[in-house]
Tab-separated table of C-alpha atoms and ligand atoms in Angstrom:
chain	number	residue	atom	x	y	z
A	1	UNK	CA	0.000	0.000	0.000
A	2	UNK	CA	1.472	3.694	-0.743
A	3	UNK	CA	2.810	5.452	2.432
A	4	UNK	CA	0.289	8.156	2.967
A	5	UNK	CA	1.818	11.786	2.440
A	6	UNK	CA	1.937	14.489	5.336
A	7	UNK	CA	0.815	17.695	4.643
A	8	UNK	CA	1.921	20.108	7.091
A	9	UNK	CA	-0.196	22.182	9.401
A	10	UNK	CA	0.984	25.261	8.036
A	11	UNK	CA	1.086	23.910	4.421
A	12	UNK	CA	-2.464	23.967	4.749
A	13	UNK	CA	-2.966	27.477	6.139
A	14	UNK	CA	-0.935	29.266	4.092
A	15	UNK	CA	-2.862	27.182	0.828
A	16	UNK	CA	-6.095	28.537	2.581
A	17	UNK	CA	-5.300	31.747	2.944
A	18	UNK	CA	-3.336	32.886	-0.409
A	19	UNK	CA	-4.946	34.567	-3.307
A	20	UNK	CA	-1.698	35.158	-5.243
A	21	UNK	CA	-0.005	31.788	-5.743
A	22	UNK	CA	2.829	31.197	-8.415
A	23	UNK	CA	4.141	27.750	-9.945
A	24	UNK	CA	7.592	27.086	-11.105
A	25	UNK	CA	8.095	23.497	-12.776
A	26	UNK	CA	10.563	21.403	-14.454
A	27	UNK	CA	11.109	17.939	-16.217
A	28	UNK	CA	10.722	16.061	-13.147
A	29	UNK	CA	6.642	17.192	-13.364
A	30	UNK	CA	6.855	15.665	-16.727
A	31	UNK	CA	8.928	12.713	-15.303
A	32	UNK	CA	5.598	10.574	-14.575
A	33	UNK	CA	4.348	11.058	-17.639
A	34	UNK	CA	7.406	9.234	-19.144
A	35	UNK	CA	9.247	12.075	-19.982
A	36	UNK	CA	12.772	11.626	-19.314
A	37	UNK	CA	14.501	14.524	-17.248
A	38	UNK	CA	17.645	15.796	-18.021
A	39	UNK	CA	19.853	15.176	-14.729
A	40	UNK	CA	18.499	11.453	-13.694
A	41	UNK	CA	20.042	8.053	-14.826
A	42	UNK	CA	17.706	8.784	-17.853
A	43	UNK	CA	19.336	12.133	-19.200
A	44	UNK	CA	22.067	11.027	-21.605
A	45	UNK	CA	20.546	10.378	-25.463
A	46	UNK	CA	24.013	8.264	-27.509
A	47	UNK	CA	26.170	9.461	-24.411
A	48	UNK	CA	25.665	13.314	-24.938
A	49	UNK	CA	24.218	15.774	-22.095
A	50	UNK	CA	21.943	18.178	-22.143
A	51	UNK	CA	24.577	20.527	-21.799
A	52	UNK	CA	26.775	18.757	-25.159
A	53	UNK	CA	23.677	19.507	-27.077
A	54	UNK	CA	21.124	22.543	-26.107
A	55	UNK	CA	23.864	25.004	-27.461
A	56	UNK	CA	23.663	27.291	-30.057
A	57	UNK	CA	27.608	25.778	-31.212
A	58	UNK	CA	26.650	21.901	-30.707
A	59	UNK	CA	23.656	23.278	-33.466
A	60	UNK	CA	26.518	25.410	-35.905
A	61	UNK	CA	28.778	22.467	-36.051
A	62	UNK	CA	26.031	19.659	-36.164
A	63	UNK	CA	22.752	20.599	-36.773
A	64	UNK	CA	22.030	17.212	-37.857
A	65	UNK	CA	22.785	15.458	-34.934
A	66	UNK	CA	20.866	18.233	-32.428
A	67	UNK	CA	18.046	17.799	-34.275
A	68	UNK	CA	18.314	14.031	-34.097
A	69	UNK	CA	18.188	14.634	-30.123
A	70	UNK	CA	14.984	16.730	-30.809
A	71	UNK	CA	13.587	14.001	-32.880
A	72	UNK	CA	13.746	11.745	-30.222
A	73	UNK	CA	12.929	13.518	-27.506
A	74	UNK	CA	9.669	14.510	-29.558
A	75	UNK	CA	9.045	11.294	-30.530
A	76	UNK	CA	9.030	10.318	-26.653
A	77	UNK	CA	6.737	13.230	-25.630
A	78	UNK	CA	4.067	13.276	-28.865
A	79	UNK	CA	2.084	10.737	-27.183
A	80	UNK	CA	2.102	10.782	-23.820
A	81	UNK	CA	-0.331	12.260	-21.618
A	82	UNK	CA	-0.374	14.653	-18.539
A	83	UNK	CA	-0.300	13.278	-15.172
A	84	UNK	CA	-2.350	14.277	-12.283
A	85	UNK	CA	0.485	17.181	-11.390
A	86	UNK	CA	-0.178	18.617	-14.381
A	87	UNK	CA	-3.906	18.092	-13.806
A	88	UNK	CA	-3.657	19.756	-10.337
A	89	UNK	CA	-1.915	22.609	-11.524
A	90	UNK	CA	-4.208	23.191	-14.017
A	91	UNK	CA	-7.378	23.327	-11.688
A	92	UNK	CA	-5.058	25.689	-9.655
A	93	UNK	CA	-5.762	28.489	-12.666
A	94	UNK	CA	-9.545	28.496	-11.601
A	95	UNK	CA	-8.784	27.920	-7.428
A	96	UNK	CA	-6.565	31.385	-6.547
A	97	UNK	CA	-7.457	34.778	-7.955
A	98	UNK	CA	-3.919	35.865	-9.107
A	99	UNK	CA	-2.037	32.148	-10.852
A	100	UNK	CA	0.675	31.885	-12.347
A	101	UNK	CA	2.585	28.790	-14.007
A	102	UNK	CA	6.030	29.393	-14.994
A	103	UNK	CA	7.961	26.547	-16.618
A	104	UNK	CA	10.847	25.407	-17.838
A	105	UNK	CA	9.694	22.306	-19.673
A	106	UNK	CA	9.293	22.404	-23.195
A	107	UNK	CA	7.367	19.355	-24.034
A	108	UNK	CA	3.655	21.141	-23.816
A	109	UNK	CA	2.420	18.559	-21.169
A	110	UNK	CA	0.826	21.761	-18.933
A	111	UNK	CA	-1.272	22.929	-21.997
A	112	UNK	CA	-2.116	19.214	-22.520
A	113	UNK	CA	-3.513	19.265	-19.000
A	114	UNK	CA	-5.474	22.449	-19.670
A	115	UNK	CA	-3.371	25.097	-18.332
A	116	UNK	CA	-4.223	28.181	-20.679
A	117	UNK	CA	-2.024	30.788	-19.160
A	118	UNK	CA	2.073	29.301	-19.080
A	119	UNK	CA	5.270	31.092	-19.072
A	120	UNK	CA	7.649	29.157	-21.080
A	121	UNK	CA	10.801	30.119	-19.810
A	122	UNK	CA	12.729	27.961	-22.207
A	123	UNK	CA	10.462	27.397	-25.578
A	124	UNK	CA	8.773	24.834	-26.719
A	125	UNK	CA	9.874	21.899	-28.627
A	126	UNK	CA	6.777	21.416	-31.175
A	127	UNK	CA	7.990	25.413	-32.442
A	128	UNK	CA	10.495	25.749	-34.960
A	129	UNK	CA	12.333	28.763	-35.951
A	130	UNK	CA	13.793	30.200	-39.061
A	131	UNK	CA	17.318	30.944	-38.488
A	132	UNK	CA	17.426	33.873	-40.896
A	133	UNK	CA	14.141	35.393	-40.073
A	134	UNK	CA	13.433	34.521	-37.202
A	135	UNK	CA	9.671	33.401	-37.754
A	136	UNK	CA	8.270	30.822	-36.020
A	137	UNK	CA	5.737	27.994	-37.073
A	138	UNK	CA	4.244	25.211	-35.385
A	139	UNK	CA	5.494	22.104	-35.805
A	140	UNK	CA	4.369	18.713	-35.280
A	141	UNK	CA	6.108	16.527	-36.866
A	142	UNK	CA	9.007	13.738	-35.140
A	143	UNK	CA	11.333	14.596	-38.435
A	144	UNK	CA	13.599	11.908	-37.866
A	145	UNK	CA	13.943	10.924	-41.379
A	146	UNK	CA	14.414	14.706	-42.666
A	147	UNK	CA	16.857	16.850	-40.454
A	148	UNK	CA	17.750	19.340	-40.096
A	149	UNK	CA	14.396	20.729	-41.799
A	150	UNK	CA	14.970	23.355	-43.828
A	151	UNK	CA	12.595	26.586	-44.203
A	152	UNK	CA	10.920	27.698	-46.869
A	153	UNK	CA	13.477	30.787	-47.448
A	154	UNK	CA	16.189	27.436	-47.558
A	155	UNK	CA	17.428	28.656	-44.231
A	156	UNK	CA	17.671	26.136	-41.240
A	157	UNK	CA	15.512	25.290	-38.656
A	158	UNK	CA	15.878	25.311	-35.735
A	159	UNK	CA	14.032	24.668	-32.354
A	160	UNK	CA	12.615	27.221	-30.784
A	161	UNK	CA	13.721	26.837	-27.716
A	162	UNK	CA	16.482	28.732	-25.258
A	163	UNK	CA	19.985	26.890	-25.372
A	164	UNK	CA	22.503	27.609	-22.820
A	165	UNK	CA	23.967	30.656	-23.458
A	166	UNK	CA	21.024	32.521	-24.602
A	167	UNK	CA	18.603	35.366	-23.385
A	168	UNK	CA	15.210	34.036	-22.084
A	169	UNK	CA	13.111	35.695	-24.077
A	170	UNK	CA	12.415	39.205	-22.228
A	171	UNK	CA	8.158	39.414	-22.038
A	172	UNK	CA	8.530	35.995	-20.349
A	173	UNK	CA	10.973	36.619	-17.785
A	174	UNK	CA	9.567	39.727	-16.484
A	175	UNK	CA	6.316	38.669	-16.681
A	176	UNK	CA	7.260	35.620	-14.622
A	177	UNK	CA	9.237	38.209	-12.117
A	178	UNK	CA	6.765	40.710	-11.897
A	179	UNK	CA	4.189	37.203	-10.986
A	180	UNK	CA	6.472	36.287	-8.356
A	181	UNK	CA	7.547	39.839	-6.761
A	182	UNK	CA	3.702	39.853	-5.938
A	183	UNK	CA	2.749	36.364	-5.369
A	184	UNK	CA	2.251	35.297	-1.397
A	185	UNK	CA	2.841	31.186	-2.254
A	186	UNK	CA	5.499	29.704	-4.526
A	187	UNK	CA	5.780	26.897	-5.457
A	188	UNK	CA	9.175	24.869	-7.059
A	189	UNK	CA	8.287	21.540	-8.280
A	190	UNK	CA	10.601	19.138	-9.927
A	191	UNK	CA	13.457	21.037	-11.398
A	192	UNK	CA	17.024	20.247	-10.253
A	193	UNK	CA	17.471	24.067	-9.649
A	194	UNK	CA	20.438	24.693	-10.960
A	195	UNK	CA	20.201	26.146	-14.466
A	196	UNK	CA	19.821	29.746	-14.294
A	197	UNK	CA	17.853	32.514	-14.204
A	198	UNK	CA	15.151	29.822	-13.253
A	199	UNK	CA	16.825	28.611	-10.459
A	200	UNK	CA	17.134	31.959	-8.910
A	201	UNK	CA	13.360	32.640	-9.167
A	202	UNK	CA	12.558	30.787	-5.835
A	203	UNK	CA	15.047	32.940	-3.946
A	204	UNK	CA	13.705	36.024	-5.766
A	205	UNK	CA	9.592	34.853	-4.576
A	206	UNK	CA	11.415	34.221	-1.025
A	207	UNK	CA	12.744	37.672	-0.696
A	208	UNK	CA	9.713	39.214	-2.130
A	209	UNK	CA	8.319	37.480	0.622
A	210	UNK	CA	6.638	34.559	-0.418
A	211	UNK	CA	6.333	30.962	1.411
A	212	UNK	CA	7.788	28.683	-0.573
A	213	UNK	CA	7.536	24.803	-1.157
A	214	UNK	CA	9.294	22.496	-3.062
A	215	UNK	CA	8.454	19.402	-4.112
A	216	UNK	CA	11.049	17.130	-5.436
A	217	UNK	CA	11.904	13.027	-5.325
A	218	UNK	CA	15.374	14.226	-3.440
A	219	UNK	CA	16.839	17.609	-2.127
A	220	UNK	CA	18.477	20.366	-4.396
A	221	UNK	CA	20.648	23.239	-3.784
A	222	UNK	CA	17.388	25.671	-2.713
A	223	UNK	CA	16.251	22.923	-0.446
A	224	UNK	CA	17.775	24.837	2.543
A	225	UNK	CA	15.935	28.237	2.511
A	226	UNK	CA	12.472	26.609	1.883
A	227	UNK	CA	9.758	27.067	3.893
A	228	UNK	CA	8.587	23.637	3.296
A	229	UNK	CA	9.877	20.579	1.547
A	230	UNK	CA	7.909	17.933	0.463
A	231	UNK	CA	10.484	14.761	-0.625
A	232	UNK	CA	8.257	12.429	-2.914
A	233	UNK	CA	6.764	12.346	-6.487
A	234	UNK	CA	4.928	15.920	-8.125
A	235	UNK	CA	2.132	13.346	-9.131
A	236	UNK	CA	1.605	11.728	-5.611
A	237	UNK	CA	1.999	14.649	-3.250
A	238	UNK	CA	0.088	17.258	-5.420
A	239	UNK	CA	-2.758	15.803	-5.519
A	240	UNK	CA	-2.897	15.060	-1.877
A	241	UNK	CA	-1.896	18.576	-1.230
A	242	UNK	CA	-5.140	19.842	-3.797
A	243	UNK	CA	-7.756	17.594	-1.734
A	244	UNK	CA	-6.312	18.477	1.789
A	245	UNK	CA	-6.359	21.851	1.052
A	246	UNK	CA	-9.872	22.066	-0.667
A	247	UNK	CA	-11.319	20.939	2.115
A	248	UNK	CA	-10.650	24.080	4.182
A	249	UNK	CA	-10.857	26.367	1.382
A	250	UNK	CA	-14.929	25.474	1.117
B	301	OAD	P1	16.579	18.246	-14.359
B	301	OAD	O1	16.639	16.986	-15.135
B	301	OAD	O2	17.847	18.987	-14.133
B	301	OAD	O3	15.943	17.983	-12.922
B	301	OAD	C1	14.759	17.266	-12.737
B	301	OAD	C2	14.416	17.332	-11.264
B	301	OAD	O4	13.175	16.671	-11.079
B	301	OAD	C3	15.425	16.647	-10.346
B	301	OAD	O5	15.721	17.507	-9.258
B	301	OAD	C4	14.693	15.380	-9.866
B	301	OAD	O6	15.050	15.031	-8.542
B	301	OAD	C5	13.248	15.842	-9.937
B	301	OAD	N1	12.252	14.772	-10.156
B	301	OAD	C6	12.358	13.648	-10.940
B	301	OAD	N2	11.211	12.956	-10.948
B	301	OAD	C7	10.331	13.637	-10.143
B	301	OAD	C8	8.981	13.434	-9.751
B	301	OAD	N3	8.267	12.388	-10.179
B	301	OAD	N4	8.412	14.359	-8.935
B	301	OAD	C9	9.119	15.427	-8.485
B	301	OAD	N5	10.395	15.662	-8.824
B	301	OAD	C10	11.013	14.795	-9.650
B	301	OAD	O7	15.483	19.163	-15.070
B	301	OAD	P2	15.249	20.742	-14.944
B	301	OAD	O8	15.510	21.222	-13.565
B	301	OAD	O9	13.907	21.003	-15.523
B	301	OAD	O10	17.046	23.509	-20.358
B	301	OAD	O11	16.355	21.281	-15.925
B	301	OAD	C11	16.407	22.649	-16.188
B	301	OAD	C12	16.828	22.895	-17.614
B	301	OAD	O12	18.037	22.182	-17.910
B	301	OAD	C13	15.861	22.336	-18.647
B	301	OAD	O13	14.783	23.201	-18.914
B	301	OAD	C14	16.717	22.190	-19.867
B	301	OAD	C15	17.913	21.526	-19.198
B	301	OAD	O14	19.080	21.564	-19.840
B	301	OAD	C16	17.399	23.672	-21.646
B	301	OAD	O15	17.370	22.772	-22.465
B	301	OAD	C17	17.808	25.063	-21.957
């Protein structure tokens, strides 16, 4: 039988009380869904990190085999369907006044879910981008038999997503700042918290004075100025968490 989770006393308060509440996520909300993240036993695609691969040089000197990474990961992720942490946090949009998610997943699980107002931090995978004009299209093909795909101008394409060593795009980080400057609960669930300017958002909401709660299968380099920690799986404790917390919100 599954170990029943522990919600906190003053979880549950501060949940009852808030009206401004603000979500950050990463893969490991996605992780349940089959999604695999990019720090676990699961991260490495022919050997190559994350790291080796979401660059804007790994894409000039091989665009072939980047987009073969993108192939695959799409191929994993056109399928698959939401899990109840993306279900939760999609009910959250219609529970607190002033909601907002903020991810950095790019696989489009949280609109799956129903979430209709997200933050992309990073992009998102089923977008490509002309690398001469910079348009964007939607996208849903795997591609594996045809990369890199070319755009109609004969220019590359490329995902439109942020690489390491490249500006979030600017309306989306100061949206998601201004969100969490304001917001009374934050919440950090699944990301390893260390790829930046996400991973300084919780420490922004905590200074802004926030209470924020993480939720994570082990602990991460924010795990010490949390307010709360909850040690488990986004898809387990959430939903505990949502039907604790309802019950003193009615
Ligand atoms: P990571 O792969 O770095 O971290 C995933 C986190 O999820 C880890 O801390 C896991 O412990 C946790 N986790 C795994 N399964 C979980 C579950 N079922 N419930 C709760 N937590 C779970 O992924 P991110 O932090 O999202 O960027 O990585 C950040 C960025 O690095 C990504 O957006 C991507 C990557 O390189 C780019 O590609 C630019």
């Amino acid at each position: 039988m599954e170990a029943a989770i522990k919600i906190k006393e003053e979880t549950l308060k501060v949940f009852k009380k808030a009206s401004s509440v603000a979500v950050l996520t990463g893969a490991g909300v996605s992780a349940e869904s089959g999604v695999p993240t990019f720090r676990g036993k699961d991260g490495l695609w022919r050997n190559f990190s994350a790291e080796e691969l979401a660059t804007p040089s790994a894409f000039s000197r091989d665009p072939k085999l980047v987009w073969e990474w993108y192939s695959w990961r799409r191929e994993i992720i056109r399928d698959i369907k939401p899990n109840p942490a993306h279900h939760i946090i999609a009910e959250w949009e219609n529970t607190f006044n002033d909601f907002c998610l903020i991810t950095q997943n790019v696989d489009g699980l949280h609109a799956k879910a129903g979430s209709q107002k997200i933050l992309e931090l990073h992009g998102n995978i089923w977008r490509v981008r002309c690398t001469k004009e910079e348009k964007t299209f939607l996208n849903h093909e795997v591609l594996s038999d045809n990369v890199p795909p070319l755009c109609e101008c004969g220019a590359l394409l490329r995902p439109d997503v942020v690489w390491f060593g490249e500006a979030l795009p600017e309306g989306i980080i100061s949206k998601a700042l201004e969100n969490i400057r304001r917001c009374e609960l934050f919440f950090v669930i699944g990301t390893s918290a260390i790829v930046e300017p996400a991973s300084s958002l919780p420490l922004i909401a905590k200074q802004s004075g926030a209470y924020v709660i993480e939720i994570n299968i082990g602990r991460t380099p924010i795990s010490h100025f949390m307010d709360d920690t909850y040690l488990g799986k986004a898809g387990e404790i959430l939903p505990c968490l949502h039907s604790e917390s309802l019950n003193l919100r009615e």
